[in-house]
Tab-separated table of C-alpha atoms and ligand atoms in Angstrom:
chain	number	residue	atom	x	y	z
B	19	UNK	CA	0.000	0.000	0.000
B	20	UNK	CA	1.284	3.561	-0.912
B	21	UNK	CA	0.138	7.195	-0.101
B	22	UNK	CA	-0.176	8.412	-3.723
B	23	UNK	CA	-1.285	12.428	-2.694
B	24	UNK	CA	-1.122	14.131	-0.386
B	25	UNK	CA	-2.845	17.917	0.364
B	26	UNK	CA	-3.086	20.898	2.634
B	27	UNK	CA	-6.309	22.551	3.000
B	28	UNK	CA	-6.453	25.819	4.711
B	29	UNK	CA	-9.851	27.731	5.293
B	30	UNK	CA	-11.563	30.048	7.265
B	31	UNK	CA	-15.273	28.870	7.823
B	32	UNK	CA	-15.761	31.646	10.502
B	33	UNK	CA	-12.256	30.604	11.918
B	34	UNK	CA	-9.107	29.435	10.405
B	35	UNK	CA	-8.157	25.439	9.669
B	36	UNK	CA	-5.373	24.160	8.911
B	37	UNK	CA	-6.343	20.529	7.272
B	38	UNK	CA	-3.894	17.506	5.894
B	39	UNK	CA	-6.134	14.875	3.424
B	40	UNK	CA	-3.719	12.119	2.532
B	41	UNK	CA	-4.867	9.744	-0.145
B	42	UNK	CA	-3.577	6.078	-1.082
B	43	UNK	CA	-3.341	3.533	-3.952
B	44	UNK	CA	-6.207	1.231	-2.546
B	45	UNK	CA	-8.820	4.706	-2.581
B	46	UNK	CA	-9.128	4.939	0.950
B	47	UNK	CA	-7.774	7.948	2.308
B	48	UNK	CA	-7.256	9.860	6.030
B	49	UNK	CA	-7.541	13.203	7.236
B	50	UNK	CA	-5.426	15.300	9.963
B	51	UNK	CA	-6.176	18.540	11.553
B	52	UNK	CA	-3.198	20.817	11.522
B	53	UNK	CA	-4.479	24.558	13.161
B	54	UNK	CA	-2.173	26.395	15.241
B	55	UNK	CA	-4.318	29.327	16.027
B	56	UNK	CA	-2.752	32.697	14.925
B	57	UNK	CA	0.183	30.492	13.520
B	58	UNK	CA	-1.638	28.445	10.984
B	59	UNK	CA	0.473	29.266	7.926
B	60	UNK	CA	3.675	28.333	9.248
B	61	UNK	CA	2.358	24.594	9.643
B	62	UNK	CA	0.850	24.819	6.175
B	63	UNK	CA	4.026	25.766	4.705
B	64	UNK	CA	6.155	22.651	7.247
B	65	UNK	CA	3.727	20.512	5.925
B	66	UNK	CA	3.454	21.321	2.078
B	67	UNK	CA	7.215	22.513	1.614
B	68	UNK	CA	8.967	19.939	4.062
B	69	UNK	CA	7.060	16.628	4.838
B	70	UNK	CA	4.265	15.702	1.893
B	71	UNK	CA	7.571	15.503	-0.564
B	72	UNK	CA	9.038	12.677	1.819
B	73	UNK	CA	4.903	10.897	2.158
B	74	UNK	CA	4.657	9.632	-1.251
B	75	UNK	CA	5.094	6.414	-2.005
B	76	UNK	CA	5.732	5.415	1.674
B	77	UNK	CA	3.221	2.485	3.207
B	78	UNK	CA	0.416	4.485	5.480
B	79	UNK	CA	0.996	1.333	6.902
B	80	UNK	CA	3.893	2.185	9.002
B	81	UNK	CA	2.532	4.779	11.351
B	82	UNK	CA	5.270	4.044	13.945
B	83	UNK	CA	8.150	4.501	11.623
B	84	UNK	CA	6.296	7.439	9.566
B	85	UNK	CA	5.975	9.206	13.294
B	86	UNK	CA	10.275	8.502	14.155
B	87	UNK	CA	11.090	9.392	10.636
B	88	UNK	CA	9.291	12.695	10.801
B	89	UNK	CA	10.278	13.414	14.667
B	90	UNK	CA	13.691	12.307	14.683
B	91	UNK	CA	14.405	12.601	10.986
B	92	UNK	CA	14.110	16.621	10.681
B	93	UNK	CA	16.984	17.032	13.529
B	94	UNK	CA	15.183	19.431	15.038
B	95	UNK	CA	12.255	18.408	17.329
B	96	UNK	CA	9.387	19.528	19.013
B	97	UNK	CA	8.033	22.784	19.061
B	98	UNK	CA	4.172	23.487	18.379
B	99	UNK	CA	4.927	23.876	14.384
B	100	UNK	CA	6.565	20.647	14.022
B	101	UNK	CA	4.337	18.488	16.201
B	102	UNK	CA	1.010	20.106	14.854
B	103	UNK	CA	2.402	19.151	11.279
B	104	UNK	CA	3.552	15.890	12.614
B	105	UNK	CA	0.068	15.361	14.457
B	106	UNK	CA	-1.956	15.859	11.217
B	107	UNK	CA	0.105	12.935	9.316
B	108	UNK	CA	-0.171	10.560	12.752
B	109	UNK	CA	-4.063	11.566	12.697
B	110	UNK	CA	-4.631	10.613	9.386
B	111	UNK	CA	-2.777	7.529	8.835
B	112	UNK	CA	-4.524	5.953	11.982
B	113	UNK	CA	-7.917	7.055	10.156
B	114	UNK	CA	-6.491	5.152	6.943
B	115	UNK	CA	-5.526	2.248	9.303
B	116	UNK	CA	-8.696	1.973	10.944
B	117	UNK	CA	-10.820	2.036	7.975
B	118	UNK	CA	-8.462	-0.439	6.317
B	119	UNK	CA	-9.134	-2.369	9.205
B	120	UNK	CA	-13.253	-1.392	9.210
B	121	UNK	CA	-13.370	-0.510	12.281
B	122	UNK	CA	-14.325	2.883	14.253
B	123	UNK	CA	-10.314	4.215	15.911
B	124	UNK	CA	-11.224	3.738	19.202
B	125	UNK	CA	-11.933	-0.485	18.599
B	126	UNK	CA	-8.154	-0.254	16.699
B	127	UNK	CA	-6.865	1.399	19.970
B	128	UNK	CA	-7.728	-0.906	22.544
B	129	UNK	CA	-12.100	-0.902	22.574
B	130	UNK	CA	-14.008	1.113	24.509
B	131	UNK	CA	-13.440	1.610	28.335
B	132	UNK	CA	-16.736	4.003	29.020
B	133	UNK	CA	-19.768	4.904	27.359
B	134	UNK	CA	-19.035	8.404	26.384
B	135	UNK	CA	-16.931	11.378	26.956
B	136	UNK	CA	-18.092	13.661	29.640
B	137	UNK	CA	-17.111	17.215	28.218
B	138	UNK	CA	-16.961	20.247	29.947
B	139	UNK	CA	-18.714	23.575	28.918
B	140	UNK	CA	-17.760	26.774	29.356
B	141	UNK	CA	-20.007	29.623	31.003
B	142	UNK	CA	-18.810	33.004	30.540
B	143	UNK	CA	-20.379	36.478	31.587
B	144	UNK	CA	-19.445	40.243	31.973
B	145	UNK	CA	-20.303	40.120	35.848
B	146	UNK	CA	-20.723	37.596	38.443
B	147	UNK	CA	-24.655	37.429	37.706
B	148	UNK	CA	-24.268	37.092	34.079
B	149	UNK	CA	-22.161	33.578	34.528
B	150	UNK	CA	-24.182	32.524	37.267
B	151	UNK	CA	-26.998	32.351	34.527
B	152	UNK	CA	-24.806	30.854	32.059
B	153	UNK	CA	-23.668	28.286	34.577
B	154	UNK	CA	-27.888	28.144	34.844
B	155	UNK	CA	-28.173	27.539	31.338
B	156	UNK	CA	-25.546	24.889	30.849
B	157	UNK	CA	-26.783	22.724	33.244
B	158	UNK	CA	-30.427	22.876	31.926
B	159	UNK	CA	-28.685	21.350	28.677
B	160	UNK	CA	-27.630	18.640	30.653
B	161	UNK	CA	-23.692	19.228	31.391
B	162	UNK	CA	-22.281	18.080	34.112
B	163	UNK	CA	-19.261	19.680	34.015
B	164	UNK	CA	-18.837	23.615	33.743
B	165	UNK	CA	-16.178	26.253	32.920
B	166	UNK	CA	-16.733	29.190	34.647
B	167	UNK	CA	-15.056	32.642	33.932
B	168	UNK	CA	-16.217	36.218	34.300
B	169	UNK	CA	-14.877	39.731	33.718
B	170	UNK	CA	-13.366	41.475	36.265
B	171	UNK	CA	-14.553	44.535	38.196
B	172	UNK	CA	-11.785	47.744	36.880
B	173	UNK	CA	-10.654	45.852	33.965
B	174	UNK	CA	-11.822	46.234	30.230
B	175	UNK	CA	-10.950	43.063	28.566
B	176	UNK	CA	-10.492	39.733	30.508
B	177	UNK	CA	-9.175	36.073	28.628
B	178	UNK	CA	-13.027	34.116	27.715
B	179	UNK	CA	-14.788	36.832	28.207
B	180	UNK	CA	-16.636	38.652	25.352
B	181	UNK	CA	-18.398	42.325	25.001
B	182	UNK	CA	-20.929	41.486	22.294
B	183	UNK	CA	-21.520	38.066	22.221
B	184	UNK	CA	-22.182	34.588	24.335
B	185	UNK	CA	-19.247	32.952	22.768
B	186	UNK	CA	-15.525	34.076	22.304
B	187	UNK	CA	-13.356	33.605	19.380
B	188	UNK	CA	-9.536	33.197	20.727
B	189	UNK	CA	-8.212	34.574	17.888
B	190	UNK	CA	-10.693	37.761	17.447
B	191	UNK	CA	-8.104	40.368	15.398
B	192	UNK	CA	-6.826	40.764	12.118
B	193	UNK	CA	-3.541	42.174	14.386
B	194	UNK	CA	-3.526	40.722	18.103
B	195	UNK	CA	-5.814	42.924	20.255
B	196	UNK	CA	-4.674	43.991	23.461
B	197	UNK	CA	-6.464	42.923	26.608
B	198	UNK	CA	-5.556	44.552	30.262
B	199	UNK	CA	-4.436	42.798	33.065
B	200	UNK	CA	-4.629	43.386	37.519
B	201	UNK	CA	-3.338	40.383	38.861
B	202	UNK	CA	-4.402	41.530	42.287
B	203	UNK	CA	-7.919	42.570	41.117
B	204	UNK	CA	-8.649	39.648	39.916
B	205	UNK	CA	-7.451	37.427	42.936
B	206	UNK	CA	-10.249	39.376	44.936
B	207	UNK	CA	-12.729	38.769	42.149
B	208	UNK	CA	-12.312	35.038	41.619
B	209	UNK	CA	-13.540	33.396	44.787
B	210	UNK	CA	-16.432	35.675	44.969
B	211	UNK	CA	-17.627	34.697	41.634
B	212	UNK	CA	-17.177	30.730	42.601
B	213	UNK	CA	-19.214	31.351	46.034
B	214	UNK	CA	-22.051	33.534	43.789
B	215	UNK	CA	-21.589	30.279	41.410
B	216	UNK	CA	-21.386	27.386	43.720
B	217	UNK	CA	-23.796	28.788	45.909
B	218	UNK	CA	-27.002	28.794	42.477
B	219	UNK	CA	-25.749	25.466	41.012
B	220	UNK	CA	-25.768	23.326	44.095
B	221	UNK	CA	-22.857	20.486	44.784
B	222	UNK	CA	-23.563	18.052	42.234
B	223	UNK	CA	-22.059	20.261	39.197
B	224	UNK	CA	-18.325	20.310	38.534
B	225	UNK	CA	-16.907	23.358	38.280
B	226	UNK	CA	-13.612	24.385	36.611
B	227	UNK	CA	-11.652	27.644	36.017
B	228	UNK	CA	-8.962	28.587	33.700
B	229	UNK	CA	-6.535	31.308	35.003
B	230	UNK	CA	-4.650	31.235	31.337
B	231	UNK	CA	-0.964	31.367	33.075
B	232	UNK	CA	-1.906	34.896	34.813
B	233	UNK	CA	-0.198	34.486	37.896
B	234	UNK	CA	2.865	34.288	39.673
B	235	UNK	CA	2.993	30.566	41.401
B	236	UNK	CA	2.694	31.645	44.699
B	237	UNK	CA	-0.304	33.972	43.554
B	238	UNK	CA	-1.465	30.878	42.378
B	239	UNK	CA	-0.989	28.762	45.199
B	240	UNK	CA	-2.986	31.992	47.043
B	241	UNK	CA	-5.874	31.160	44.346
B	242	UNK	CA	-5.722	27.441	44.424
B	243	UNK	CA	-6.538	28.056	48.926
B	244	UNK	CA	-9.106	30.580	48.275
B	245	UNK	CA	-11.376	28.506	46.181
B	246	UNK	CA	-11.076	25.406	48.028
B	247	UNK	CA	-14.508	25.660	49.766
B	248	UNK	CA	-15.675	25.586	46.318
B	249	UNK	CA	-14.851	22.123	45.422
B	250	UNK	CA	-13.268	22.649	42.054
B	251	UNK	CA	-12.754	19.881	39.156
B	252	UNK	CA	-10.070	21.905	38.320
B	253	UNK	CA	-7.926	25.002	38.218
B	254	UNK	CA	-6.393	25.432	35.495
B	255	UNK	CA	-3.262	26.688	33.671
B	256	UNK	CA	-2.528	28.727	37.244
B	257	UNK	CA	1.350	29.709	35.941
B	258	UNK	CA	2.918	29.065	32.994
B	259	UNK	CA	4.691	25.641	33.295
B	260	UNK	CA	7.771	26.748	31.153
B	261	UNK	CA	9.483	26.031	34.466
B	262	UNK	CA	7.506	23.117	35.560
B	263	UNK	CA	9.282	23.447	39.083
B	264	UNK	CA	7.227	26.304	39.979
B	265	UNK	CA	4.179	23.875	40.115
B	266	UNK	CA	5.945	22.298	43.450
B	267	UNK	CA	5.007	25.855	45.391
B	268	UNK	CA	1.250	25.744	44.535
B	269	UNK	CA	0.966	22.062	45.214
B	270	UNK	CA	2.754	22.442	49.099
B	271	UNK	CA	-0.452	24.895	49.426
B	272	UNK	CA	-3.152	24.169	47.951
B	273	UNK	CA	-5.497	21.095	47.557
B	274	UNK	CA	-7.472	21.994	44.543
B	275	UNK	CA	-7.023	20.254	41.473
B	276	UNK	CA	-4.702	21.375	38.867
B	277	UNK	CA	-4.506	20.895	35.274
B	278	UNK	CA	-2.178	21.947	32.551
B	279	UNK	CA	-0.927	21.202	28.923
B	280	UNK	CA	-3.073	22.880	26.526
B	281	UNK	CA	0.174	24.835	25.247
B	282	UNK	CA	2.244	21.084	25.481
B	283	UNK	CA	3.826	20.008	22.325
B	284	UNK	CA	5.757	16.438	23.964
B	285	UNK	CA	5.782	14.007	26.705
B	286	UNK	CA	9.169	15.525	27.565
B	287	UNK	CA	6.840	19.321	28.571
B	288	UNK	CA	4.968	16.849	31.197
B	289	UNK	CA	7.648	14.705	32.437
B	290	UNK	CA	8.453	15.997	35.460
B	291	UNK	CA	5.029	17.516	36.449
B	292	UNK	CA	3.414	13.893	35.765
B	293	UNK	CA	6.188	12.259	37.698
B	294	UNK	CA	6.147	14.249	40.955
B	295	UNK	CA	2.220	14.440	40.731
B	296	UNK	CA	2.028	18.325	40.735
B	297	UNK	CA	-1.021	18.122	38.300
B	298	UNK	CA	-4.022	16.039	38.243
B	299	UNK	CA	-5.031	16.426	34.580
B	300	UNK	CA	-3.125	16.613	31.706
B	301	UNK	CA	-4.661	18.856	28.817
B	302	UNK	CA	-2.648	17.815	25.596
B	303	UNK	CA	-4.627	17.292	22.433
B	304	UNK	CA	-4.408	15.109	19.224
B	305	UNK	CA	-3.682	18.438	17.466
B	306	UNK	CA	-0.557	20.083	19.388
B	307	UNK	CA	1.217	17.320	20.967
B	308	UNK	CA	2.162	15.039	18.016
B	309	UNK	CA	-1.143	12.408	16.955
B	310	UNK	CA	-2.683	9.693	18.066
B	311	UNK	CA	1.022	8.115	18.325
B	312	UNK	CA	2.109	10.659	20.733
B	313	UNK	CA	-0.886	11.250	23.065
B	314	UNK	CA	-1.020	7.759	23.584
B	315	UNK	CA	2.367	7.429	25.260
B	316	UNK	CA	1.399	10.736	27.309
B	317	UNK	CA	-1.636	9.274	29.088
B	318	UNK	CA	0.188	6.284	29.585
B	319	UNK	CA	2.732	7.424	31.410
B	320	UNK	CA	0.162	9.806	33.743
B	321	UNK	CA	-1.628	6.786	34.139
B	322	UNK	CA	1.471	5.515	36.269
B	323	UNK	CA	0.793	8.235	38.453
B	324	UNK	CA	-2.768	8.910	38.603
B	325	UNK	CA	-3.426	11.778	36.521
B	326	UNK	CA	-5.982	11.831	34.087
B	327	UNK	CA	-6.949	13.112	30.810
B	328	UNK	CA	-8.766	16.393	30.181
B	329	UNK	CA	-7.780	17.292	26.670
B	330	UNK	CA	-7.948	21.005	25.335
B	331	UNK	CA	-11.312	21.416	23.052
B	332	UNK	CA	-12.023	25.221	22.360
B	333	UNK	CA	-13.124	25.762	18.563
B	334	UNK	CA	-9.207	26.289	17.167
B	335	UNK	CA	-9.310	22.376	17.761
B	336	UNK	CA	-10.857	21.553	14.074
B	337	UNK	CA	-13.883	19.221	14.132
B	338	UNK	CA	-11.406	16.604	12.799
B	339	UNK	CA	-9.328	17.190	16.130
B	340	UNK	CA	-12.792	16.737	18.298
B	341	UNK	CA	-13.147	13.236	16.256
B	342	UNK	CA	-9.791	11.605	17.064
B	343	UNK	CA	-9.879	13.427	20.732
B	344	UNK	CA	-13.437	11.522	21.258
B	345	UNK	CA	-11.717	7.965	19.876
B	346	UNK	CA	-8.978	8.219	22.256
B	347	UNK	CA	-11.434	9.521	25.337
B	348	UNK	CA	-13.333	6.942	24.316
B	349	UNK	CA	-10.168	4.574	24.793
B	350	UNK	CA	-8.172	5.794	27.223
B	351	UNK	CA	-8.198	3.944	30.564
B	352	UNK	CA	-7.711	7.206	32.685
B	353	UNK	CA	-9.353	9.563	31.411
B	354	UNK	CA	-10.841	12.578	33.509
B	355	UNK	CA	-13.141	15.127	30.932
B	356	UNK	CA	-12.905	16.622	27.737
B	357	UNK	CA	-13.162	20.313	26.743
B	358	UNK	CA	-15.878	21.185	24.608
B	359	UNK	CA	-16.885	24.837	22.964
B	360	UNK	CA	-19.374	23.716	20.581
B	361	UNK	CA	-18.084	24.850	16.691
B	362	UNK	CA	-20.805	27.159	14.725
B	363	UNK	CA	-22.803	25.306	11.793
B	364	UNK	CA	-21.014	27.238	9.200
B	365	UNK	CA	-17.720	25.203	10.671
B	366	UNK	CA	-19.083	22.048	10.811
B	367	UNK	CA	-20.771	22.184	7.581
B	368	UNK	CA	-17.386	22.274	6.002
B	369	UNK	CA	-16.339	18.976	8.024
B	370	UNK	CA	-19.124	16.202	7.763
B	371	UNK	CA	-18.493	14.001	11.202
B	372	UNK	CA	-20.261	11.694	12.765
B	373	UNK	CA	-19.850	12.848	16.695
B	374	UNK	CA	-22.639	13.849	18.471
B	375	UNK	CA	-23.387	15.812	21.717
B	376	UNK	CA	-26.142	14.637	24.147
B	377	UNK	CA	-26.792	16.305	27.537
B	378	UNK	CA	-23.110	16.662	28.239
B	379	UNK	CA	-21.542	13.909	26.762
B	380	UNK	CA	-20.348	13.348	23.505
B	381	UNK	CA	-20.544	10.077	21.581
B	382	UNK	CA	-17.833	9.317	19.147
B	383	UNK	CA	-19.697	7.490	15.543
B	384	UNK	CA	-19.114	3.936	14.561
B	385	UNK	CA	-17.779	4.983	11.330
B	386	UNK	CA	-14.665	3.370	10.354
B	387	UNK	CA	-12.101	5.372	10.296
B	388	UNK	CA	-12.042	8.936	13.450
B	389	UNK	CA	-15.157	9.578	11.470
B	390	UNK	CA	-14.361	13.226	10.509
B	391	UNK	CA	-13.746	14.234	6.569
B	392	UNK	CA	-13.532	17.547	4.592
B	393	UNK	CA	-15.453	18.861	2.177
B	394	UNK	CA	-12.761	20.400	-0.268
B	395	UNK	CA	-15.322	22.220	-2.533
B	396	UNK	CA	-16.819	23.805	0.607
B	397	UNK	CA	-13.941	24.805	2.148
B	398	UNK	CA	-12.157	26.516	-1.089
B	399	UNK	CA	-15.423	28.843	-0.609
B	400	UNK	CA	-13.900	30.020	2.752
B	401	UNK	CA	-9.909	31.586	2.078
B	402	UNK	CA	-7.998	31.846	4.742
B	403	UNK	CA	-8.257	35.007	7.193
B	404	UNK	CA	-5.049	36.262	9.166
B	405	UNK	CA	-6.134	36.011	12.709
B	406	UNK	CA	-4.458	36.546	16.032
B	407	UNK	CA	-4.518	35.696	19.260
B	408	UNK	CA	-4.709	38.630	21.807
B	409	UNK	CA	-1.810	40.067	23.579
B	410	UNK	CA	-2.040	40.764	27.531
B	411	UNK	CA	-0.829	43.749	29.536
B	412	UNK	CA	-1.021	45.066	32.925
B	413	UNK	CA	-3.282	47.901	33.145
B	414	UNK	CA	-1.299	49.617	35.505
B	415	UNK	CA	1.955	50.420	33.475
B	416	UNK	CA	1.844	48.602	30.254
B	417	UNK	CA	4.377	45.905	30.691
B	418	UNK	CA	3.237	43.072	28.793
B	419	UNK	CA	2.324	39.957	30.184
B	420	UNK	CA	1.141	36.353	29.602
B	421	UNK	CA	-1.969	35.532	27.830
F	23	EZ4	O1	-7.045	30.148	24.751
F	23	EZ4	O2	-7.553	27.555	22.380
F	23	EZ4	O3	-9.029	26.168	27.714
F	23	EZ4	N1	-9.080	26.713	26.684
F	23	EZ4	C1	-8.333	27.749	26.305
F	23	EZ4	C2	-8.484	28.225	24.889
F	23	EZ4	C3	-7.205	28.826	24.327
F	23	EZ4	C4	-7.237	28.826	22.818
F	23	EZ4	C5	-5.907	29.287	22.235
F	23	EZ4	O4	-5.892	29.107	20.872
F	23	EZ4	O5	-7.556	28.249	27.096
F	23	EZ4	O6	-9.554	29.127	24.790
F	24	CO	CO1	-7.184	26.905	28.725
């Protein structure tokens, strides 16, 4: 068996993605999702200009060697360009491999170990009362498990939280916006909004919270202590784990959960906060940290230490990402939740799937294959938009900060 073709299919359906369709000699062919939000032609051009020249004619077969030829082979690894490009080949050839094999991904990976994926929402509102109703809202459409995040009293712009509309859009300017930032403002703000929230939803909801990297660890660790009568699922992101050290401070002093990894690109970025249990969920997707291949040998070595799965979902994770997340959740012996910010129609018109959402779970399809494909002649109707990602600084003197 040979890959004959191979292509890279960027759009911008109401959002940019970056798609990889490989096709074989037998007619059955696999697809990858590639997006880096705000970065997505850089992965276009590793893919088209670097690694479909050295995919033809090889056997789809050979996902294993494919994955140490790519990773090894280009000299220099990791990164979130190389491992998104090298993600969209893994992701397709295991779709080609499990059709091959007729059978949906998550029977080639093991079977099923659940019945679905229980995905977390997220619940966002200018003020306290405005999330408390969107909290409201979510759990009258059945989820279980909700995101909460609200602006903050003295600052304009906060990470999740929109002016004009319900949902955000990470990457919301055509040059990165710039949002304002009061670490100490919104360390006052936070556990009143999780007392207003804990306090209308009852105790049978999980609750989670993203911080996005904001603080300092031992602001974090401050956080982590303050919101502890609220039972979170999670807190998450508190600093960024550049130096994953820095995780050891806010777990001396803090019990609440903590989960990281949605900016991970290798098991070598978790190592050391897997193996001295300073996290509880790991948040690496399909898309950033390398495939199927790759994710795989993440959540088996957190399984060795009892953290669980929670992989990164928002809409910059195509609907082909959301397919081979929900095979592997569907697999994965420790899983803990997956992230879900439900894509508009105009997005998943361009991606015909077979998932489905039901009162807070989603179901992957019995399709062979992850069940996700593209429609090319749709998607050439959408070009590609340059989009960024907003930029953070603190209100107070400009310096600019992490986002
Ligand atoms: O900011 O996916 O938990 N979810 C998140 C996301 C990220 C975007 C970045 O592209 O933090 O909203
Ligand atoms: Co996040």
């Amino acid at each position: 068996m040979k890959i004959t073709a191979a292509r890279v299919i960027v759009c911008c359906p109401g959002r940019n993605f970056v798609t990889l369709k490989i096709e074989t000699d037998q007619g059955l062919t696999g697809v990858g999702d590639a997006t880096l939000n705000g970065r997505e032609l850089a992965v276009a051009s590793y893919l088209q200009d670097h690694v479909l020249p050295c995919l033809i004619g090889r056997d789809p077969q050979q996902i294993e060697d494919i994955w140490q030829y790519l990773y090894k082979g280009a000299y220099w690894r990791r990164g979130p360009v190389t491992m998104s490009a090298i993600a969209a080949v893994d992701t397709a050839l295991w779709d080609i491999k499990a059709k091959m094999a007729g059978m949906p991904l998550y029977q080639l990976l093991g079977g099923r170990s659940r019945t679905g994926v229980m995905v977390y929402g997220h619940a966002t509102g200018r003020d306290i009362a405005e999330t408390v109703d969107e909290v409201l809202r979510h759990r009258e459409e059945g989820y279980q498990a909700i995101r909460a995040q609200s602006g903050v009293p003295g600052l304009e712009k906060v990470y999740g939280v929109s002016t004009t509309q319900r949902m955000y859009e990470p990457a919301d300017g055509n040059l990165p916006n710039e949002h304002d930032w009061d670490s100490a403002k919104y360390l006052r703000h936070t556990p009143r909004l999780f007392e207003a929230v804990r306090e209308a939803v009852g105790e049978d909801i999980h609750l989670l919270h993203d911080v996005h990297h904001r603080l300092s660890p031992n602001e974090a660790a401050q956080l982590g202590r303050s919101l502890e009568p609220y039972q979170l699922f999670w807190m998450e992101d508190p600093t960024p784990a550049d130096n994953p050290q820095a995780f050891r401070l806010i777990r001396q002093h803090t019990t609440t959960p903590l989960a990281v990894g949605e900016v991970f690109n290798s098991i070598w970025d978790c190592k050391l906060l897997i193996e001295e249990q300073l996290i509880d969920y790991i948040r690496a997707t399909v898309t950033h940290a390398g495939g199927i291949t790759h994710l795989r040998r993440i959540a088996d070595l957190a399984a060795l230490y009892q953290v669980r799965t929670g992989c990164h979902g928002a809409t910059d994770l195509s609907p082909v990402a959301m397919g081979a997340a929900l095979h592997f959740d569907t697999w994965v012996p420790n899983f803990g939740v997956q992230e879900y910010m439900p894509h508009s129609a105009q997005m998943l018109s361009v991606f015909p799937h077979d998932w489905r959402f039901e009162r807070g779970m989603l179901y992957c399809g019995e399709t062979p294959g992850h069940g996700v494909d593209i429609d090319e002649k749709l998607a050439a109707k959408y070009p590609y938009q340059r989009a960024y990602l907003p930029v953070n600084r603190l209100q107070r003197d400009g310096t600019l900060w992490d986002w």
